[in-house]
XYZ file of N, CA and C in Angstrom:
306
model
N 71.264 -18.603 30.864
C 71.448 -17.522 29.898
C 72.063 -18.094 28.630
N 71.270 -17.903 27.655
C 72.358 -18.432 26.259
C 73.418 -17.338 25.512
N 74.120 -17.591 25.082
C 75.312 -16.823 25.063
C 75.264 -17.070 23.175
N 75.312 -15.639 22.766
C 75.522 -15.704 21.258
C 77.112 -15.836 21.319
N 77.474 -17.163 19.860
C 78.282 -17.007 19.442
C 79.253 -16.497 18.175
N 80.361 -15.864 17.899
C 80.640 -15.333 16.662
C 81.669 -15.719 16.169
N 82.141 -16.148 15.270
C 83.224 -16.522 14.340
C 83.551 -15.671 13.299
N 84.680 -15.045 13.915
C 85.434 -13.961 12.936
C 86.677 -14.711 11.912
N 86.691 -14.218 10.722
C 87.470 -15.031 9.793
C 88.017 -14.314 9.056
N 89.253 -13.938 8.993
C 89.855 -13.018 7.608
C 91.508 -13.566 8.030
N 92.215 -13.225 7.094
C 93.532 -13.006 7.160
C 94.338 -12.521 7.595
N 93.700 -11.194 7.703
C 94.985 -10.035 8.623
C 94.375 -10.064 9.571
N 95.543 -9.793 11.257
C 95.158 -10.331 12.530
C 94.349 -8.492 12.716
N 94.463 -7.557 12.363
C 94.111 -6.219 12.553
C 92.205 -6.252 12.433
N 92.227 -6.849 11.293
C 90.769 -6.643 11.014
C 89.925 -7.779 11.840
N 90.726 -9.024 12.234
C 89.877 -9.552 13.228
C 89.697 -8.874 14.647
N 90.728 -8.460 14.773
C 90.778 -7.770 16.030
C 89.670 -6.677 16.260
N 89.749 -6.210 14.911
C 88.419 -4.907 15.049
C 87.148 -5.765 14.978
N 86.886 -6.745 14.417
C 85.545 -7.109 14.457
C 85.498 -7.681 14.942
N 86.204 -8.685 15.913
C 86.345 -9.493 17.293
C 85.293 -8.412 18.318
N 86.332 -7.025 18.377
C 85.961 -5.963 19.596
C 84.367 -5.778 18.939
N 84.435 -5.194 18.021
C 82.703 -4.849 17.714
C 81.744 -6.171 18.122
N 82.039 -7.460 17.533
C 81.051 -8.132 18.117
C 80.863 -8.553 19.256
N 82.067 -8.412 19.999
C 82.125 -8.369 21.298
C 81.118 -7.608 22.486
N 81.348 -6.275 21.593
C 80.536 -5.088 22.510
C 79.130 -5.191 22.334
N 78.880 -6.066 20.767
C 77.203 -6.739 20.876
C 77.154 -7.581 21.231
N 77.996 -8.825 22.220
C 76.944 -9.446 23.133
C 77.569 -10.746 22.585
N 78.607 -11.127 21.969
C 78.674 -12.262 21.404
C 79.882 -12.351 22.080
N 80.135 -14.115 22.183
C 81.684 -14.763 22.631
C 82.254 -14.805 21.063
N 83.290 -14.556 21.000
C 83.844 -14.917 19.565
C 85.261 -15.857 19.458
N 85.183 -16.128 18.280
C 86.417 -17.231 18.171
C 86.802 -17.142 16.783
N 88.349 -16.834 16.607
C 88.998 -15.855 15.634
C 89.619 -17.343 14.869
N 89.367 -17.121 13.508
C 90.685 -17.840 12.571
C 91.269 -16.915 11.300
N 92.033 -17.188 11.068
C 92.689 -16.513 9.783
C 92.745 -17.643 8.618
N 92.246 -18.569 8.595
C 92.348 -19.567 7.360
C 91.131 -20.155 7.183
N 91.105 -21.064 5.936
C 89.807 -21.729 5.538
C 89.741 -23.314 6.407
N 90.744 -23.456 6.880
C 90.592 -24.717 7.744
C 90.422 -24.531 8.844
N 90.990 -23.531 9.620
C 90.313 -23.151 10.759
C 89.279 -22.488 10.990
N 88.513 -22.247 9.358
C 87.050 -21.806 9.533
C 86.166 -22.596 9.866
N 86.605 -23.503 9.237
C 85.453 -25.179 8.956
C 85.448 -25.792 10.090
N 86.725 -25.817 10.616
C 86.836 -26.075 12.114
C 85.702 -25.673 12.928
N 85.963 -24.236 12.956
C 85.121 -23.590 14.009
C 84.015 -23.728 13.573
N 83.581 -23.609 12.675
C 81.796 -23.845 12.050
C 81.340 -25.040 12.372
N 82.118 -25.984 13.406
C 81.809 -27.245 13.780
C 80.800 -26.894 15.138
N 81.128 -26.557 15.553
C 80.730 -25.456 16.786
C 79.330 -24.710 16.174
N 78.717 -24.519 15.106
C 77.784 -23.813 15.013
C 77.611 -22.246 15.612
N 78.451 -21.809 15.356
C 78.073 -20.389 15.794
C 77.297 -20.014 15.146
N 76.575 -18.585 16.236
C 75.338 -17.848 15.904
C 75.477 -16.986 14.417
N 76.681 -16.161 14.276
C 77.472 -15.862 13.573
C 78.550 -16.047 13.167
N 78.692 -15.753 11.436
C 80.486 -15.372 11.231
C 80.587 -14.925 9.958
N 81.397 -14.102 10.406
C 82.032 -12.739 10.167
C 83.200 -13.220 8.961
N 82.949 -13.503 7.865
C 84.249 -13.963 7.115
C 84.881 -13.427 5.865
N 86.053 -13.721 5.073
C 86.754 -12.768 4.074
C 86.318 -13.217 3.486
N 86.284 -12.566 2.044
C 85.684 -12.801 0.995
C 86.427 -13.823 0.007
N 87.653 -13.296 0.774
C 89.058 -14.362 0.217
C 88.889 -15.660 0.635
N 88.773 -15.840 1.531
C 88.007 -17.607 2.126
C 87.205 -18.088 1.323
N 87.317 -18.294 0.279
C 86.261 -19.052 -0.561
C 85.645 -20.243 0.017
N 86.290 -21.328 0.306
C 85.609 -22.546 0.691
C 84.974 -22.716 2.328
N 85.176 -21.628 3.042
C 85.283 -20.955 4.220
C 84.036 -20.140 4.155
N 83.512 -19.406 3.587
C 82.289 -19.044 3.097
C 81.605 -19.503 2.669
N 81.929 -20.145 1.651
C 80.991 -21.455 1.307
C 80.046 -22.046 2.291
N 81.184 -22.724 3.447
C 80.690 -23.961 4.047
C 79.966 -22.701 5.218
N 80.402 -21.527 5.637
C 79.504 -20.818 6.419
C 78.073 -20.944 6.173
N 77.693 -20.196 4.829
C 76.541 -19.962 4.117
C 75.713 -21.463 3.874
N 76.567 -22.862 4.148
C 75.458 -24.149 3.701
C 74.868 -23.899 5.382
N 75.866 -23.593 6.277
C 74.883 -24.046 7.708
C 73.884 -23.063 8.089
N 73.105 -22.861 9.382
C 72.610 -22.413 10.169
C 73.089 -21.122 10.413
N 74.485 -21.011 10.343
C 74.877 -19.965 11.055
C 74.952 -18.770 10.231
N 74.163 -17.400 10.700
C 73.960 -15.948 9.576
C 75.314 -15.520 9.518
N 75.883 -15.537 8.197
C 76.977 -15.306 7.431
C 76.823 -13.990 6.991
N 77.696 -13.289 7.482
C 78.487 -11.827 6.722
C 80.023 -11.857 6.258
N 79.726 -11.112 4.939
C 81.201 -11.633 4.164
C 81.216 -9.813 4.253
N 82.652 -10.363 4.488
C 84.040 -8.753 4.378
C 84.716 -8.657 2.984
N 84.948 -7.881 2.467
C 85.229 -7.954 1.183
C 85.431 -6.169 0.720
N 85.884 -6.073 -0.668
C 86.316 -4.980 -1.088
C 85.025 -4.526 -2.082
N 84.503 -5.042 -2.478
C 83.162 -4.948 -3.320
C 82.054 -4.624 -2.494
N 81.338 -3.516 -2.873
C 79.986 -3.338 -1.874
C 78.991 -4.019 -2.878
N 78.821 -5.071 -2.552
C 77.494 -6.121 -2.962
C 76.385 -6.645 -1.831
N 75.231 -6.938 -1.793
C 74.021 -7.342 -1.365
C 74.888 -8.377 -0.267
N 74.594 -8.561 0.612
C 75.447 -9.526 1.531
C 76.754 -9.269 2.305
N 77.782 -8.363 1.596
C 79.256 -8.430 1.898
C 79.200 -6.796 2.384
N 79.860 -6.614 3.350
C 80.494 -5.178 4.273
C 81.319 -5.303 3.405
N 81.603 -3.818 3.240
C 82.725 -3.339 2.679
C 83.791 -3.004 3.467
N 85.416 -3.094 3.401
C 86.172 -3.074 4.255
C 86.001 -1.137 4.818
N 85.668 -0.615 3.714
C 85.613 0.783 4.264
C 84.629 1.268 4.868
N 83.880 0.512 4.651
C 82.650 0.442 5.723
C 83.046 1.617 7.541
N 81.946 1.954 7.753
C 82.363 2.802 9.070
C 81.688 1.833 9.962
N 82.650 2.053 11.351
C 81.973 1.563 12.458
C 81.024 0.778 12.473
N 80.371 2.587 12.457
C 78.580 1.790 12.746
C 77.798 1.386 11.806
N 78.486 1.438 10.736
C 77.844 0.218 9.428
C 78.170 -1.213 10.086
N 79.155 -1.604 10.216
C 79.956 -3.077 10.412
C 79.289 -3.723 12.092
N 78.674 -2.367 13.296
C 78.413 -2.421 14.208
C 76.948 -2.901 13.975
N 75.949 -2.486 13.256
C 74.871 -2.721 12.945
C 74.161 -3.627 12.309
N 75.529 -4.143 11.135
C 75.351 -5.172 10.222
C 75.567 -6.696 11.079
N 76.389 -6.481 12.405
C 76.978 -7.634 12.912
C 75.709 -7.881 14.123
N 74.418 -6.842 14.383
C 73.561 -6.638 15.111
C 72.531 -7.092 14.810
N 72.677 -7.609 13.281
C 71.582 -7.697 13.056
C 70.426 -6.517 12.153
N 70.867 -5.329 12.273
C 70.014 -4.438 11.327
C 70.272 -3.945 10.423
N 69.624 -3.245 9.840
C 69.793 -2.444 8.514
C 70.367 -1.087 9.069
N 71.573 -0.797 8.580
C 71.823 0.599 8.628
C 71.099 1.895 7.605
N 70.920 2.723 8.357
C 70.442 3.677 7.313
C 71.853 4.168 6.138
N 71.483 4.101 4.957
C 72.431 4.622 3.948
C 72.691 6.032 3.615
């Protein structure tokens, strides 16, 4: 069985925690950092996903050069980035893989 993996990345331990549990409940192992060095870290690992702040600049960066489908968290609703106010099942859907209806 192959096992999706997810890399959650932000600063505050609250919001990993919530998107830890959501990607969790879709099917993924996840592995949490709060910094840009323990992003790069974990992106050594190639995860399937990750989930990262918008504040991580070099942490996003190096997400978006690899393999692995990058979603950025952030306060701006732009093409790419969840918005932190985002509901649930926006952030549930987006981390699934689909398009939510707007």
């Amino acid at each position: 069985m192959n096992v999706r993996t997810a890399l959650i990345a932000h600063p505050f331990p609250i919001v990993v925690d919530a998107l830890a549990a959501i990607a969790a409940g879709a099917g993924y192992a996840v592995t949490r950092a709060n910094d840009a060095a323990a992003v790069t870290a974990a992106l050594a690992a190639q995860p399937d996903l990750a989930v990262v702040a918008a504040g991580l600049d070099d942490a996003t960066v190096a997400a978006r050069n690899g393999n692995t489908r990058t979603l950025v968290i952030g306060d701006v609703d732009r093409d790419g980035t969840i918005v932190l106010t985002a509901s649930v099942e926006r952030v549930a859907a987006a981390i699934a893989g689909e398009r939510p209806a707007t």
